[in-house]
Coordinates of C-alpha atoms and ligand atoms in Angstrom, one line a residue:
M388 CA -2.1 3.5 -0.6
I389 CA -2.4 7.1 0.8
K390 CA -5.5 8.2 2.6
A391 CA -5.8 11.8 3.7
S392 CA -8.7 13.0 5.8
N393 CA -9.7 16.5 6.7
L394 CA -6.3 18.1 6.1
T395 CA -6.2 21.7 7.2
H396 CA -3.1 23.8 7.3
Y397 CA -2.3 27.2 8.6
Y398 CA 1.0 29.2 8.2
N399 CA 0.8 31.3 11.3
N400 CA -2.8 32.7 11.1
D401 CA -3.2 32.2 7.4
K402 CA -5.2 29.3 6.2
A403 CA -3.4 27.6 3.3
L404 CA -5.5 24.4 3.1
E405 CA -9.0 23.7 4.3
N406 CA -10.5 20.3 5.0
I407 CA -9.0 18.3 2.2
S408 CA -9.7 14.6 2.0
L409 CA -8.5 12.3 -0.8
N410 CA -7.4 8.7 -1.5
I411 CA -4.6 7.7 -3.8
K412 CA -4.3 4.1 -5.0
K413 CA -1.2 2.1 -5.8
G414 CA 0.0 2.8 -9.4
E415 CA -2.2 5.9 -9.8
F416 CA -0.8 8.9 -11.6
V417 CA -2.4 11.9 -9.8
S418 CA -1.9 15.5 -10.7
L419 CA -2.7 18.5 -8.4
I420 CA -3.4 21.6 -10.4
G421 CA -4.3 25.1 -9.4
E422 CA -3.0 28.7 -9.7
S423 CA 0.1 29.9 -8.0
G424 CA -0.7 30.3 -4.3
S425 CA -3.7 27.9 -4.4
G426 CA -2.0 25.4 -2.0
K427 CA -0.6 22.7 -4.3
S428 CA 2.9 22.7 -2.7
T429 CA 1.5 22.7 0.8
L430 CA -0.7 19.7 0.0
L431 CA 2.1 17.9 -1.8
S432 CA 4.4 18.6 1.2
I433 CA 1.9 17.2 3.6
L434 CA 1.1 14.1 1.5
S435 CA 4.8 13.4 1.2
T436 CA 5.6 13.7 5.0
L437 CA 7.7 16.9 4.6
L438 CA 5.2 19.0 6.4
K439 CA 2.9 18.2 9.4
P440 CA -0.7 19.4 8.8
T441 CA -2.2 21.7 11.5
S442 CA -5.0 19.2 11.7
G443 CA -6.2 16.1 9.9
E444 CA -4.9 12.6 9.4
I445 CA -2.8 10.8 6.8
S446 CA -2.0 7.2 6.4
F447 CA 0.2 5.2 4.1
D448 CA -0.8 1.6 3.5
N449 CA -2.9 1.9 6.6
L450 CA 0.1 3.1 8.7
N451 CA -0.8 6.5 10.3
F452 CA 2.1 9.0 9.6
K453 CA 1.9 10.0 13.3
S454 CA 2.9 6.6 14.4
I455 CA 6.0 6.4 12.2
K456 CA 9.0 6.5 14.5
N457 CA 11.9 7.1 12.0
I458 CA 10.5 9.3 9.4
D459 CA 13.9 9.7 7.6
S460 CA 14.2 6.0 6.9
F461 CA 10.5 5.7 6.1
R462 CA 11.1 8.3 3.4
R463 CA 14.2 6.7 2.1
E464 CA 12.5 3.4 1.7
N465 CA 9.2 4.5 0.3
I466 CA 9.3 7.9 -1.3
G467 CA 11.1 9.6 -4.2
F468 CA 11.1 13.4 -4.6
I469 CA 11.5 15.5 -7.7
F470 CA 11.5 19.3 -7.5
Q471 CA 11.4 22.2 -10.0
F472 CA 15.0 22.9 -9.3
H473 CA 16.9 19.7 -9.6
Y474 CA 19.4 20.3 -6.7
L475 CA 22.2 18.2 -8.4
I476 CA 25.6 18.8 -7.0
N477 CA 27.8 20.4 -9.6
Y478 CA 31.1 18.9 -8.5
L479 CA 29.7 15.3 -8.7
T480 CA 29.1 13.3 -11.9
V481 CA 25.7 12.1 -12.9
K482 CA 26.5 8.7 -11.5
E483 CA 27.8 10.1 -8.2
N484 CA 24.7 12.4 -7.8
I485 CA 22.4 9.4 -8.2
A486 CA 24.6 7.2 -5.9
L487 CA 24.1 9.8 -3.2
A488 CA 20.5 8.8 -2.9
N489 CA 21.4 5.1 -2.7
E490 CA 24.9 4.2 -1.8
K491 CA 24.2 0.5 -2.4
A492 CA 23.2 1.1 -6.0
S493 CA 25.7 -0.6 -8.4
K494 CA 27.1 1.0 -11.5
N495 CA 25.0 -1.4 -13.5
E496 CA 21.8 -0.4 -11.7
I497 CA 22.5 3.2 -12.3
S498 CA 23.4 2.6 -15.9
S499 CA 20.2 0.7 -16.7
L500 CA 18.0 3.3 -15.0
L501 CA 19.8 6.0 -17.1
E502 CA 19.2 3.9 -20.2
L503 CA 15.5 3.7 -19.4
L504 CA 15.5 7.5 -19.2
G505 CA 17.4 7.8 -22.4
I506 CA 20.5 9.4 -21.0
K507 CA 22.9 6.5 -20.4
E508 CA 25.7 8.2 -22.3
L509 CA 25.7 11.0 -19.7
I510 CA 26.8 8.8 -16.7
N511 CA 30.2 10.4 -16.3
K512 CA 29.2 14.0 -17.2
Y513 CA 28.9 16.8 -14.7
P514 CA 25.6 18.7 -14.3
N515 CA 27.0 21.8 -15.9
E516 CA 27.9 19.8 -19.0
I517 CA 24.4 18.7 -19.8
S518 CA 21.1 20.5 -20.7
G519 CA 18.3 21.5 -18.4
G520 CA 16.0 18.7 -19.7
Q521 CA 18.8 16.2 -19.2
R522 CA 19.5 17.4 -15.7
Q523 CA 15.8 17.0 -14.8
R524 CA 16.0 13.4 -16.1
V525 CA 19.0 12.8 -13.8
A526 CA 16.9 14.2 -10.9
I527 CA 14.2 11.7 -11.9
A528 CA 16.8 8.9 -11.9
R529 CA 17.9 10.0 -8.4
A530 CA 14.3 9.8 -7.2
L531 CA 13.9 6.4 -8.7
I532 CA 17.1 4.7 -7.7
N533 CA 15.6 3.4 -4.4
N534 CA 12.6 1.8 -6.2
P535 CA 10.2 4.0 -4.3
K536 CA 6.6 3.0 -4.0
I537 CA 5.6 6.6 -4.6
I538 CA 7.1 9.6 -6.3
F539 CA 6.1 13.2 -5.4
A540 CA 7.0 15.9 -7.9
D541 CA 6.5 19.6 -7.3
E542 CA 6.4 21.6 -10.6
P543 CA 9.0 19.2 -12.1
T544 CA 8.7 20.9 -15.5
G545 CA 8.6 24.5 -14.2
N546 CA 12.0 25.1 -15.7
L547 CA 11.7 23.2 -19.0
D548 CA 10.4 23.9 -22.5
S549 CA 7.3 22.2 -23.8
K550 CA 9.2 19.3 -25.5
N551 CA 11.2 18.4 -22.3
S552 CA 8.2 18.9 -20.1
L553 CA 6.2 16.4 -22.2
N554 CA 9.1 14.0 -22.0
V555 CA 9.2 14.2 -18.2
F556 CA 5.5 13.5 -17.9
E557 CA 5.8 10.6 -20.3
I558 CA 8.6 9.1 -18.2
L559 CA 6.4 9.5 -15.0
K560 CA 3.4 8.0 -16.8
N561 CA 5.5 5.1 -17.9
F562 CA 6.6 4.4 -14.3
S563 CA 3.1 4.7 -13.0
S564 CA 2.0 2.0 -15.6
K565 CA 4.6 -0.3 -13.9
G566 CA 3.0 0.2 -10.5
T567 CA 4.8 3.3 -9.1
T568 CA 2.4 5.8 -7.6
I569 CA 3.0 9.3 -8.9
V570 CA 1.7 12.6 -7.5
V571 CA 2.6 15.7 -9.4
A572 CA 1.8 19.3 -8.6
T573 CA 1.8 21.5 -11.7
H574 CA 0.1 24.6 -13.0
D575 CA 0.2 23.3 -16.5
K576 CA -3.3 22.0 -17.4
N577 CA -2.2 20.3 -20.6
L578 CA 0.4 18.2 -18.8
A579 CA -1.9 17.5 -15.9
A580 CA -4.3 16.0 -18.3
M581 CA -1.9 13.1 -18.9
A582 CA -2.6 11.9 -15.3
D583 CA -5.3 9.3 -14.4
I584 CA -6.8 11.6 -11.8
I585 CA -6.7 15.4 -11.6
Y586 CA -7.4 17.3 -8.4
E587 CA -7.9 21.0 -8.6
V588 CA -6.9 23.1 -5.6
K589 CA -8.5 26.5 -5.4
D590 CA -8.0 28.8 -2.4
G591 CA -6.8 25.9 -0.3
K592 CA -9.8 23.7 -1.1
L593 CA -10.3 20.7 -3.4
Q594 CA -12.7 21.5 -6.2
Ligands
ADP671 P1 1.1 26.7 -4.7 O1 2.0 25.6 -4.6 O2 -0.2 26.4 -5.4 O3 1.7 27.9 -5.4 P2 1.5 27.0 -1.9 O4 1.1 25.8 -1.2 O5 2.9 27.3 -2.1 O6 0.7 27.2 -3.3 O7 0.9 28.3 -1.0 C1 -0.4 28.3 -0.5 C2 -0.5 29.6 0.4 O8 0.3 29.4 1.5 C3 -0.1 30.9 -0.3 O9 -0.9 31.9 0.2 C4 1.3 31.0 0.2 O10 1.7 32.4 0.3 C5 1.2 30.4 1.6 N1 2.5 29.8 2.0 C6 3.2 28.8 1.4 N2 4.3 28.5 2.1 C7 4.4 29.3 3.1 C8 5.3 29.5 4.2 N3 6.4 28.7 4.3 N4 5.1 30.4 5.1 C9 4.0 31.2 5.1 N5 3.0 31.1 4.1 C10 3.2 30.2 3.1

């Protein structure tokens, strides 16, 4: 589904990634682990089209990223993003926050997704009325509402306690078993072990 060859990335003159090649198959749950500063976020940003590599090639279902004309609509149709900080909008309800990602989503669709994530009763609450773990599940719902083929998550549990972190990974694992491809960057080796495939990034290189 994603094929990356010889990715190298520099920030100004500093090399952040060196010659990374990897293939990710449909439905695979992949984790990228490594210490802070190792290059996980950079790699995730490149794989998810948010950052152009200094050199190297990436394709998505054999479509080279360089040949995609409208990258915004490509992302909207294919990719869901989850970040460490959930970026929910405080003056919108849970339902409205999710609807922002897909204005065509019906209340029923939003409600069944929230049910799947175990937070259906929160649909009309505001972000500051729910817990951090619940907010992260709302952010997952927002990433999933477009039925993306692939989800990229950058330290999605960085702000959560171990119980909620495990819950987030279980949810992601569950979606991968239904065919959604999941790529997660985390520094937590125990959580990363729940993935099908673990790539370790060290000093910008794949171990
Ligand atoms: P990780 O996600 O593993 O913490 P990053 O990909 O964020 O690693 O960072 C890899 C390296 O690139 C680090 O040395 C970091 O300081 C550097 N870096 C990351 N983002 C930027 C940026 N926007 N500008 C300059 N340097 C950056």
